Coordinates of C-alpha atoms in Angstrom, one line a residue:
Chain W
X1 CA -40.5 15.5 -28.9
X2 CA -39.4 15.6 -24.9
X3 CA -41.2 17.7 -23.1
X4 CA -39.5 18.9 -19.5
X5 CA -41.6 20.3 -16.9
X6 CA -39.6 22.1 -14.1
X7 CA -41.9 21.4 -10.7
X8 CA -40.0 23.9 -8.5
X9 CA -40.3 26.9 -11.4
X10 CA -42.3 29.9 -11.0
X11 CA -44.0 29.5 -14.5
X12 CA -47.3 27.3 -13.7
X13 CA -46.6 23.8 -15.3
X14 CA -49.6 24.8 -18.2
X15 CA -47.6 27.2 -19.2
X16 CA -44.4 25.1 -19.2
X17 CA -45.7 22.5 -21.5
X18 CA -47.7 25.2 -23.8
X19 CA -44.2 27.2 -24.4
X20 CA -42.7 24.1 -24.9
X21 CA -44.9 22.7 -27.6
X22 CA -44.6 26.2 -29.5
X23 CA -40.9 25.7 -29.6
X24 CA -41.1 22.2 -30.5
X25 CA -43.3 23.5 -33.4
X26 CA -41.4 26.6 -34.5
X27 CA -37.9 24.0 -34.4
X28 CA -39.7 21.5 -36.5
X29 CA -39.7 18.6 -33.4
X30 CA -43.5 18.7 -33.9
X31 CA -44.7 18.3 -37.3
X32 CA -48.0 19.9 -38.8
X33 CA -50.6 17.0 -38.6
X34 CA -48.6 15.4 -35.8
X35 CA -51.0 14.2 -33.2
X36 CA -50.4 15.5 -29.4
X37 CA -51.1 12.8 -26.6
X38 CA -54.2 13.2 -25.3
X39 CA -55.0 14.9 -22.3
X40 CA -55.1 12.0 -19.9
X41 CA -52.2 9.9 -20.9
X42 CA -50.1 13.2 -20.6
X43 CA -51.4 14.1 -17.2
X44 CA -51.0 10.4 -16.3
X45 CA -47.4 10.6 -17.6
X46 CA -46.6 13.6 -16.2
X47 CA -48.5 12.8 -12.7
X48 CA -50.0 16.4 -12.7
X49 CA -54.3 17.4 -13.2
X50 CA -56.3 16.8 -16.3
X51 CA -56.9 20.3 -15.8
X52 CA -53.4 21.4 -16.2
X53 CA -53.1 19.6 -19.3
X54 CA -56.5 20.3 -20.7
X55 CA -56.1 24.2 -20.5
X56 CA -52.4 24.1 -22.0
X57 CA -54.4 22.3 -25.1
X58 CA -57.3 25.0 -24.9
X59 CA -54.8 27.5 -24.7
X60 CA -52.9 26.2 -27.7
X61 CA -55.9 25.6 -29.7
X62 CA -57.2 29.5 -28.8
X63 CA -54.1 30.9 -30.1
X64 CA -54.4 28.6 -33.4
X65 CA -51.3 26.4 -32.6
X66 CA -53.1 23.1 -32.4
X67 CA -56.7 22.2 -33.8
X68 CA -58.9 19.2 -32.5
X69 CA -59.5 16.6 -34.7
X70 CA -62.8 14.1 -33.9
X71 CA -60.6 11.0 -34.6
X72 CA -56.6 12.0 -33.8
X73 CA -57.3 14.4 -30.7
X74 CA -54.9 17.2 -30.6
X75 CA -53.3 17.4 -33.8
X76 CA -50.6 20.5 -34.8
X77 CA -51.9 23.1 -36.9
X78 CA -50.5 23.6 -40.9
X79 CA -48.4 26.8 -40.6
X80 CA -48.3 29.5 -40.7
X81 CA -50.5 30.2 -38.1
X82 CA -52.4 33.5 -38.5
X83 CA -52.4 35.8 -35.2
X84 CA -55.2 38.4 -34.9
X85 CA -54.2 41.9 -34.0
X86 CA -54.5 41.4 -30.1
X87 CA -51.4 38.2 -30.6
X88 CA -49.7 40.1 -32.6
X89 CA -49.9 42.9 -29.7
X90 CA -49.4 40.9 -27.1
X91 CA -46.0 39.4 -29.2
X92 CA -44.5 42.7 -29.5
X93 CA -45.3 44.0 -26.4
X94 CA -43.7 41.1 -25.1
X95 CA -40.9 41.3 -27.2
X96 CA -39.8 44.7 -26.3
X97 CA -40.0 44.1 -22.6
X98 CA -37.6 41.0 -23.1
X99 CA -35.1 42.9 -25.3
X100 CA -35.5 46.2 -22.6
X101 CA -34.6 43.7 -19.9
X102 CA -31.2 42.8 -21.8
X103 CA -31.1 46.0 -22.9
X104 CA -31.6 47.2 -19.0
X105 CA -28.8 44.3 -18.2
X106 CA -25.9 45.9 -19.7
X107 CA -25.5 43.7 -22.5
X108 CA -24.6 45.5 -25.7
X109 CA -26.5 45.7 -28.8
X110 CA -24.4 43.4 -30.7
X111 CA -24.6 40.5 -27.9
X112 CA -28.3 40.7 -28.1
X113 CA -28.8 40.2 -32.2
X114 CA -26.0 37.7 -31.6
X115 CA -28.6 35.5 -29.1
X116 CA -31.1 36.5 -31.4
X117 CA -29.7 35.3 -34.4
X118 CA -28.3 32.2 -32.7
X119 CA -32.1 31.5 -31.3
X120 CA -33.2 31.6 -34.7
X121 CA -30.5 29.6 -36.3
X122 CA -32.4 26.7 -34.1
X123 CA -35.3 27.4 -36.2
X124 CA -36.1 26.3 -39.5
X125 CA -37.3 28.5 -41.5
X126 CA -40.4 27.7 -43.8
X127 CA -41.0 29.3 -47.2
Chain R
X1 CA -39.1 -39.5 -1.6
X2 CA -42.2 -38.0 -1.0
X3 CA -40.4 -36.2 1.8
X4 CA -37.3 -35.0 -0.2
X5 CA -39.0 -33.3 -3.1
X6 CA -41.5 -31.9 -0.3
X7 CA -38.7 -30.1 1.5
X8 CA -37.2 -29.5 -2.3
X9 CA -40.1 -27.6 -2.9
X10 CA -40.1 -25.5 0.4
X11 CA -36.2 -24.6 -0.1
X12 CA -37.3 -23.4 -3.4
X13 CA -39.3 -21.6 -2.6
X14 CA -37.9 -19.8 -0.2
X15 CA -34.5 -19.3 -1.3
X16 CA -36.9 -17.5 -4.2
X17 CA -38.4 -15.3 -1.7
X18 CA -35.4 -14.0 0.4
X19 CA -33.4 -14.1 -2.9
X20 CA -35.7 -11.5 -3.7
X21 CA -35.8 -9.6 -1.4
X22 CA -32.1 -9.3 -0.6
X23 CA -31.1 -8.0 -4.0
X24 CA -34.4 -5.9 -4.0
X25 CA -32.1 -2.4 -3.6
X26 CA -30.5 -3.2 -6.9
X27 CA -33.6 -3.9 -8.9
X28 CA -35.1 -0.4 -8.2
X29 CA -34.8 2.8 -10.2
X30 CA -31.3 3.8 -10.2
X31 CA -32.3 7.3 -8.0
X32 CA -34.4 5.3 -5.8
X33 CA -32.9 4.3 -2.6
X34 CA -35.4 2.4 -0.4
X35 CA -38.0 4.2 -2.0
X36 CA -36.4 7.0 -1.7
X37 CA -35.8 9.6 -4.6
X38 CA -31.8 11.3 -4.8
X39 CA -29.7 12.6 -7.5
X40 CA -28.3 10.1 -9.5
X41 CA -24.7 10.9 -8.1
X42 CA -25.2 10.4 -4.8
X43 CA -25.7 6.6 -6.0
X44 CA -22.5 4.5 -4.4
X45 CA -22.0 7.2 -1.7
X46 CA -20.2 4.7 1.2
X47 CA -22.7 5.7 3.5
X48 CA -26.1 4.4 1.3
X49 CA -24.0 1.4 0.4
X50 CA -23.8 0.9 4.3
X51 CA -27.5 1.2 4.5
X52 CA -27.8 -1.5 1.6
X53 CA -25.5 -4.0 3.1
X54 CA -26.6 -3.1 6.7
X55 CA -30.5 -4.5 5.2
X56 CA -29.0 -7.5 3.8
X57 CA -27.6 -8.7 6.5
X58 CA -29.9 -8.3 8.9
X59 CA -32.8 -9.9 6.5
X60 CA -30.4 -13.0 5.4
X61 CA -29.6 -13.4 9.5
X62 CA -33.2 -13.3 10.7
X63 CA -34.8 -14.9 7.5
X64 CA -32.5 -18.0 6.6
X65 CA -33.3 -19.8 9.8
X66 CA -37.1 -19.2 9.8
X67 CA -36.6 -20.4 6.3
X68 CA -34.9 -23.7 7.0
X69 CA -36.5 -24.8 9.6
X70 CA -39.8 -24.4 8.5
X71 CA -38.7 -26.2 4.9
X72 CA -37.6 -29.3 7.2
X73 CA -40.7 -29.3 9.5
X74 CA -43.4 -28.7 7.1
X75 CA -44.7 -31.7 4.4
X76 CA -46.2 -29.4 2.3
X77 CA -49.8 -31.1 2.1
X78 CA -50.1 -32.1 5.5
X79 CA -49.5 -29.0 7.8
X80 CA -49.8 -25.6 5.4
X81 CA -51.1 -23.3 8.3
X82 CA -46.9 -23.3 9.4
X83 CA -46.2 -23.0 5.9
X84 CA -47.8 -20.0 5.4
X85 CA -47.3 -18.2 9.0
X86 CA -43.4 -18.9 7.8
X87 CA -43.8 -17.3 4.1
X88 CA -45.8 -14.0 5.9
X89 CA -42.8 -13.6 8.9
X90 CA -40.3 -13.3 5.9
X91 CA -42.3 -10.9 4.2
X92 CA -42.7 -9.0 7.4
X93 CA -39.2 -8.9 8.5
X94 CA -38.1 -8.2 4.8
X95 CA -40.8 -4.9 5.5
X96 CA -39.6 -4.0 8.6
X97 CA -35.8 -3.9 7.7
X98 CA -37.4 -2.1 4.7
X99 CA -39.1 0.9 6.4
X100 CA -35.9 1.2 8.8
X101 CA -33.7 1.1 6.1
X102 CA -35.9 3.8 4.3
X103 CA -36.0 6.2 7.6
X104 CA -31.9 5.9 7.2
X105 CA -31.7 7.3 4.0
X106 CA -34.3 10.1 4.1
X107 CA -32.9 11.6 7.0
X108 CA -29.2 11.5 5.3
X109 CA -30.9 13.4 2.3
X110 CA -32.0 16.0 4.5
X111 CA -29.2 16.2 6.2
X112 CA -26.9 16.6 3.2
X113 CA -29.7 18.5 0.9
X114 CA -29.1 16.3 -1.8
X115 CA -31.9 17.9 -3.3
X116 CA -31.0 21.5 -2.6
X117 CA -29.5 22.9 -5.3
X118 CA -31.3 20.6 -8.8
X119 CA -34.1 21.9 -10.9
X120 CA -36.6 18.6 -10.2
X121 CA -38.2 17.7 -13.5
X122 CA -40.4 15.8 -15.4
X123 CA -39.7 14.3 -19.0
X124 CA -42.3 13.3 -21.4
X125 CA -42.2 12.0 -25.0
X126 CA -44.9 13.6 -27.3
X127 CA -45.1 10.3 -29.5
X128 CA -46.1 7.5 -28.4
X129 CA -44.5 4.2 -29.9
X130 CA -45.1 1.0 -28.0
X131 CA -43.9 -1.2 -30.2
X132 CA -46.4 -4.3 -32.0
X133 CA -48.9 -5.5 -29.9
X134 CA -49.5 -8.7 -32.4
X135 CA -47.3 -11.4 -30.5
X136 CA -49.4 -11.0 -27.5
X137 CA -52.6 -10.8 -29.1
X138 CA -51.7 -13.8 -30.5
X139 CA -50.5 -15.2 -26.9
X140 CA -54.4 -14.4 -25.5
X141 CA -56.3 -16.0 -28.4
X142 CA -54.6 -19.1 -28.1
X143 CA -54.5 -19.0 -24.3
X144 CA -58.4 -18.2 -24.7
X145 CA -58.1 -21.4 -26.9
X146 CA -56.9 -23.6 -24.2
X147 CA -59.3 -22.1 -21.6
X148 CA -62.2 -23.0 -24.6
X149 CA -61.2 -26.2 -25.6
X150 CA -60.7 -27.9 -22.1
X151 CA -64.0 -26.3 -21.5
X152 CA -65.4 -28.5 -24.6
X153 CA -63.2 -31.1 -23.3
X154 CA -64.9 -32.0 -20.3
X155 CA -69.1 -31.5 -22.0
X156 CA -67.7 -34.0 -24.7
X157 CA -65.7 -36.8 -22.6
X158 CA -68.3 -36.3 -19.7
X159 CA -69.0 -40.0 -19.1
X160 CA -65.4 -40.7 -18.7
X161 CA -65.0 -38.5 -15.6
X162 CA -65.2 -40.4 -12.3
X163 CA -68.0 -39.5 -10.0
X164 CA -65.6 -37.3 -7.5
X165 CA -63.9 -34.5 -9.9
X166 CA -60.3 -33.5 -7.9
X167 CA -59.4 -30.1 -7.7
X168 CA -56.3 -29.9 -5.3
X169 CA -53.2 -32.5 -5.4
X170 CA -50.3 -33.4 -3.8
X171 CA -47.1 -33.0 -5.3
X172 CA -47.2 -36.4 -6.9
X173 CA -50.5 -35.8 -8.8
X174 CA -52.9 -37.6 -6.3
X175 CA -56.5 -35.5 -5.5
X176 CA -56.7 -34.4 -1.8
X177 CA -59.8 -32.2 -2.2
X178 CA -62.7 -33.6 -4.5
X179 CA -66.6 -32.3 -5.2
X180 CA -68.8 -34.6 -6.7
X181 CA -69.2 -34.9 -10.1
X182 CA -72.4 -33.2 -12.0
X183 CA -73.1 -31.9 -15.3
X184 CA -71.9 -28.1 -13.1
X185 CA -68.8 -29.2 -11.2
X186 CA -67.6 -31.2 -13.9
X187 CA -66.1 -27.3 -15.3
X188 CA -64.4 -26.8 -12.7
X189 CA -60.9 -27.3 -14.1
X190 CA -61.4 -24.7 -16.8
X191 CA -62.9 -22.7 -14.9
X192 CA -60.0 -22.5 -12.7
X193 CA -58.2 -21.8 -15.9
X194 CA -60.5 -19.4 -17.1
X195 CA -59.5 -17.0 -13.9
X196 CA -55.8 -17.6 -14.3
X197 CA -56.8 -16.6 -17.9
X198 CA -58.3 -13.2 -16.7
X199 CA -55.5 -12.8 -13.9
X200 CA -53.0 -13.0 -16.7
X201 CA -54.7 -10.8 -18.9
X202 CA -54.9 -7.8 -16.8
X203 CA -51.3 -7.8 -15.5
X204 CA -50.1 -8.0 -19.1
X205 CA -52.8 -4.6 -19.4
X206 CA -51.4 -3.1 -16.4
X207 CA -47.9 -3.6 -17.9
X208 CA -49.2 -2.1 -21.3
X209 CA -50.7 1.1 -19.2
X210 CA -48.6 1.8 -16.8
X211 CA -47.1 5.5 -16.5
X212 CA -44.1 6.0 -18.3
X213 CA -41.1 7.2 -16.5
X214 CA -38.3 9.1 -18.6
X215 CA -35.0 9.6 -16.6
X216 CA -34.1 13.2 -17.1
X217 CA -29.7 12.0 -17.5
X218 CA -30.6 10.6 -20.1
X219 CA -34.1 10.8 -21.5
X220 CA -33.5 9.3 -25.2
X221 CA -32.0 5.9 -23.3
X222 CA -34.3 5.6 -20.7
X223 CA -36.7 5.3 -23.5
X224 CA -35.7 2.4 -24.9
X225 CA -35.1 1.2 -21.8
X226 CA -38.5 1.5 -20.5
X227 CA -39.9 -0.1 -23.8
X228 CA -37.8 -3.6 -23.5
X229 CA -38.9 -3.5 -19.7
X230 CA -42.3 -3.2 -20.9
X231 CA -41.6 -5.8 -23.7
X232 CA -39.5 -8.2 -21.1
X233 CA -43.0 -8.4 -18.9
X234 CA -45.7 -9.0 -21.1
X235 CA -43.7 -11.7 -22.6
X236 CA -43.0 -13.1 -18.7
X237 CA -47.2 -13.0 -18.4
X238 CA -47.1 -14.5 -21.6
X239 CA -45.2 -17.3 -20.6
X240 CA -46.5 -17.8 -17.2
X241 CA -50.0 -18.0 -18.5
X242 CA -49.0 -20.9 -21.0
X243 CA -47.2 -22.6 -18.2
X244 CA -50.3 -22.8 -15.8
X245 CA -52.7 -23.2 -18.4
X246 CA -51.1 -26.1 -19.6
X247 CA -50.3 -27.7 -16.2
X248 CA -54.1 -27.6 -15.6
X249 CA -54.9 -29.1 -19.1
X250 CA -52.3 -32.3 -18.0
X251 CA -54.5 -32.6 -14.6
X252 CA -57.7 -32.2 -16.5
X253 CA -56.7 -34.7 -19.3
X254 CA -55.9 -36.8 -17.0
X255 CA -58.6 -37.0 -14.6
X256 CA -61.1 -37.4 -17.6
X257 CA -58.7 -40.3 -18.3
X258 CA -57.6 -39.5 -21.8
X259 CA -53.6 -39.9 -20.2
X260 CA -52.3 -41.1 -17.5
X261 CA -49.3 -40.0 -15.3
X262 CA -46.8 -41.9 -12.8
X263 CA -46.5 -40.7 -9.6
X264 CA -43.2 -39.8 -10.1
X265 CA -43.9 -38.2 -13.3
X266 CA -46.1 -35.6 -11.4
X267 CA -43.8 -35.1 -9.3
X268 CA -41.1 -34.5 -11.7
X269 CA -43.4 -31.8 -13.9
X270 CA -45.0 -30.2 -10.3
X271 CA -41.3 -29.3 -9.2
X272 CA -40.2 -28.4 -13.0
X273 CA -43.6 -26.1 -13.4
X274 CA -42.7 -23.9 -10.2
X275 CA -39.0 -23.7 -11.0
X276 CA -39.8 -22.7 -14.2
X277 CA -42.6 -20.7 -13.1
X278 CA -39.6 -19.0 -10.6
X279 CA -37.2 -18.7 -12.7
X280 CA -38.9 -16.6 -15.3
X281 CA -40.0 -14.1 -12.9
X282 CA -36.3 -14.1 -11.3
X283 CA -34.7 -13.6 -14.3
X284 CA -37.0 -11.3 -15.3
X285 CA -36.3 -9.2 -12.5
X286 CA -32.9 -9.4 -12.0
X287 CA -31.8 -9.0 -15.8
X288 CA -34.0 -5.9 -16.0
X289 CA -34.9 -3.8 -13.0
X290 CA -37.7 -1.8 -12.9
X291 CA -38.0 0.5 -16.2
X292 CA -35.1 -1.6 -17.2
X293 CA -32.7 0.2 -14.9
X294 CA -30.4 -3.3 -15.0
X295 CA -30.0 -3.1 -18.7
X296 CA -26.7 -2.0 -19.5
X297 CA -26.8 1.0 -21.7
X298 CA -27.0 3.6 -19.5
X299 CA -24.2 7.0 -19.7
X300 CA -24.7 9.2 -17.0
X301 CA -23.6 12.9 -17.3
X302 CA -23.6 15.6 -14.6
X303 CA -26.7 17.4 -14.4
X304 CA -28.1 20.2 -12.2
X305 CA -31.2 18.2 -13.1
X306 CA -33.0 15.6 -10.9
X307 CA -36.2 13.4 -11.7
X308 CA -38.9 14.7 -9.6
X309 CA -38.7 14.8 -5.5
X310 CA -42.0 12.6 -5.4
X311 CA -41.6 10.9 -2.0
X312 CA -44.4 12.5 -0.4
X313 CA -47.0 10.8 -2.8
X314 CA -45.1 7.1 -1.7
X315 CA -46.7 6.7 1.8
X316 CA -44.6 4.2 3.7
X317 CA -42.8 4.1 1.0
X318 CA -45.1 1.4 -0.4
X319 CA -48.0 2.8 -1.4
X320 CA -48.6 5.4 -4.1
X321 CA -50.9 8.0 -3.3
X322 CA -51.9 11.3 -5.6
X323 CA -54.4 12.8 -6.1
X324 CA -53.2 15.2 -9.3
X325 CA -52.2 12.1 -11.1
X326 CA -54.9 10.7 -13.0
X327 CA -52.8 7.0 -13.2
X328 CA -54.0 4.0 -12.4
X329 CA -51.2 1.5 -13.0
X330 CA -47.3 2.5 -11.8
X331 CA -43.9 0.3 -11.3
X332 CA -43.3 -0.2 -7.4
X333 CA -41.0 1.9 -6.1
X334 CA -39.1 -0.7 -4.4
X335 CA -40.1 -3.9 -5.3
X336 CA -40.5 -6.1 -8.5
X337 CA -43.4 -5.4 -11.3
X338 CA -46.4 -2.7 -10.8
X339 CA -49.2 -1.2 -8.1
X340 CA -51.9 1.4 -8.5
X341 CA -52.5 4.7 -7.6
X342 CA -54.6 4.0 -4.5
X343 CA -55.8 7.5 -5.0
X344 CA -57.8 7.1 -7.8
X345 CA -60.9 5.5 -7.8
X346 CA -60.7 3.5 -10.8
X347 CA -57.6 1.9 -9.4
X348 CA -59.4 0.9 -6.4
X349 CA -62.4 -0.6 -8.1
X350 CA -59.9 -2.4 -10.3
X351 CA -58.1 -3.9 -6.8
X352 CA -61.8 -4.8 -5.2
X353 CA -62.7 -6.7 -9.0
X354 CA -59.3 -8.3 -8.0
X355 CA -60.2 -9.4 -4.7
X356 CA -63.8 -10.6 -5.5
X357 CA -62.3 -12.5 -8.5
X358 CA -59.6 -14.0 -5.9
X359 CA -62.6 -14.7 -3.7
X360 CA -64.5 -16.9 -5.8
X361 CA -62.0 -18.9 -7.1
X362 CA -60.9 -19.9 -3.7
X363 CA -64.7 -20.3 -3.0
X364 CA -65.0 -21.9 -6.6
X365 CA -65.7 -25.5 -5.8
X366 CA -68.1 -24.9 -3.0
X367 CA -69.8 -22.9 -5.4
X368 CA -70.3 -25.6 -8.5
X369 CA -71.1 -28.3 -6.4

């Protein structure tokens, strides 16, 4: 998978590549048991901190996204994933505010299942 | 004779180093200009082109005559101080007319804020596929081969070595510089090889670990692109390796007196070594540009996307400095092959192991005998 980091953005570059590698999972660009790179050849690639890199990884591994493996280094988890209650919280809290905000934007109901559904046509679905 | 391949030699030489350096804007990344980074469109604007030309010009103007008439004044054994006083004022003028050029072309991207209005990014690739590494194992076990079995060489025909062991010639094969011959000096040849061995060895690592560089027009291409660049080098090293190594086997053969060559014979395979030696690093070069931006497979579509601003870590324009970035080998901005990232402290350990290793082979033979 390509992951693009946007240096001028406002979203810290950890949470650039994190968001990105949940997408890549959720759109199947990132298999289950597909190993990550590790945390210095990514840093090194991207010319950015260890640190950046390492607590995108400790982030993703928290939430259950990615587990460490003694041999393969970061390696993506089998789905589904299982979120405790506070994810699953956090997820629709952060859910509503984004659909308020198109909501608040003047875009009808209809144009926001429309992106929705068109978001989640990029999706695969799994069983 | 003598004379003619001598100033042969010099012209070669030469012509190989300004060549260089006059096509050196064209070998870069495509968004590089002089070191500098722009948006890919911006590439053929008239007024970088100017900038270009104006460099070549004034390089091939002040360069070609230091260049002749040092080729036609110097007999390459007998006065090499000039020799190399003329090699460094190329270098320096080709610098100079550099770090002008380079002033030029930053202070036309701020003035037109090229990089105003683009989202600067960085691309990565999640998997990792470098290709077999089994051709160039295989290229360092038998070049380890060589090193080893000149080495046994020498301990087995020991008697047939003649009391002063050469270890610097002239063009036509004839020792200038000689130690004395004892059970320790007599390695001195593979030895010699044995460094070129270790030289080669970690360029072709520093090829193999340098940071990749995706181009965000076209990420998928620049891929590939980056892989045969990789690929194009190691086998370059390769070669390289093979060609010295075996050079030195000829003179090592031959001093231990297992073959013997004509005078003219040397001097035939001397000149053929270097232009070979020249011509696979020219060709190298031209035919691929750093992270292959020569190859010819690139489609460039309008982005509001730019690679990275990342001037301010290229001081001078020559030398990469960052902190953040945890790499220790990365192409040269403008120039041919790789440097390191003087600001990490592996990388500089690796460049003093360099040096010391540079040191004693040059103090080598003062040192055996």
């Amino acid at each position: 998978m390509l992951v693009k980091l946007d240096f001028e953005s406002e979203v810290p570059i950890y949470q650039q590549l994190k968001d990105q590698i949940v997408m890549g999972i959720a759109m199947r660009d990132l298999e289950p048991g597909e190993s990550l790179p590790s945390v210095r050849e990514l840093a090194s690639d991207l010319g950015v901190n260890l640190h950046t890199i390492r607590k995108s990884y400790n982030q993703l591994k928290a939430e259950g996204f990615v587990h460490v493996n003694r041999r393969k280094g970061a390696v993506v988890a089998k789905l589904p994933i299982a979120l405790d209650d506070e994810q699953k919280l956090l997820v629709d809290d952060g859910l509503n505010t984004l659909i308020a905000t198109l909501v608040c934007s003047g875009k009808s109901h209809d144009e926001i299942r429309l992106k929705i559904n068109s978001i989640l046509d990029r999706m695969i679905e799994r069983k | 004779m003598n004379n003619m391949s001598n100033i042969l030699l010099n012209l070669v030489i030469f012509s190989f180093l300004i060549g260089i350096q006059v096509i050196m804007p064209k070998l870069t990344r495509k968004d590089i200009v002089f070191s500098i980074r722009v948006p890919i469109e911006v590439i053929g604007d008239q007024r970088i082109n100017k900038i270009i030309n104006n460099y070549r010009k004034k390089l091939l103007i002040s360069a070609l005559p230091i260049a002749l008439l040092i080729s036609f004044m110097v007999n390459g054994d007998t006065r090499p101080g000039i020799y190399i006083i003329g090699i460094f004022s190329v270098i320096g003028l080709s610098i100079v007319y550099f770090l002008k050029s380079r002033k030029q072309v930053k202070e036309l991207k701020e003035k037109e804020q090229w990089t105003f209005k683009k989202r600067q990014v960085t691309i990565v690739e999640t998997k990792k596929d470098e290709g077999s590494k089994i051709l160039a194992k295989l290229a360092f076990i038998i070049g380890g081969l060589i090193v080893l079995g000149n080495a046994i060489y020498v301990k087995v025909n020991y008697s047939q070595f003649p009391s002063e062991i050469p270890y610097q010639w002239n063009i036509q094969g004839v020792g200038t510089q000689s130690i004395p011959k004892t059970s320790f000096s007599i390695f001195l040849l593979p030895a010699m090889q044995l460094f070129i061995f270790i030289i080669m060895f970690v360029s072709y690592k520093s090829i193999r670990l340098t940071k990749v560089q995706l181009d965000v027009e076209d990420p998928n291409q620049s891929k590939v692109r980056n892989n045969i660049f990789k690929k194009r080098w190691s086998t370059a090293v390769t070669s390289i390796m093979f060609l010295l190594l075996s050079l030195f086997s000829l003179y090592n053969f031959d001093t231990g007196g297992s073959i013997n060559i004509s005078p003219e014979l040397y001097n035939f395979i001397n000149i053929l070594f270097l232009v070979l030696i020249f011509l696979i690093a020219g060709i190298t070069a031209i035919t691929t540009g750093q992270g292959g931006s020569r190859l010819k497979d690139k489609t460039i579509e309008a982005v509001h996307e730019m690679n990275r601003d990342d001037d301010q870590f290229w001081k001078f324009g020559m030398i990469y400095y960052n902190k953040n970035d945890p790499s220790i080998f990365i192409e040269k901005r403008f120039g041919v092959g790789f440097t390191i990232n003087f600001a990490n402290p592996i990388a500089i350990l690796l460049l003093v192991g360099l040096f010391l290793l540079i040191g004693i082979f040059a103090l080598l033979p003062s040192i055996l005998s």
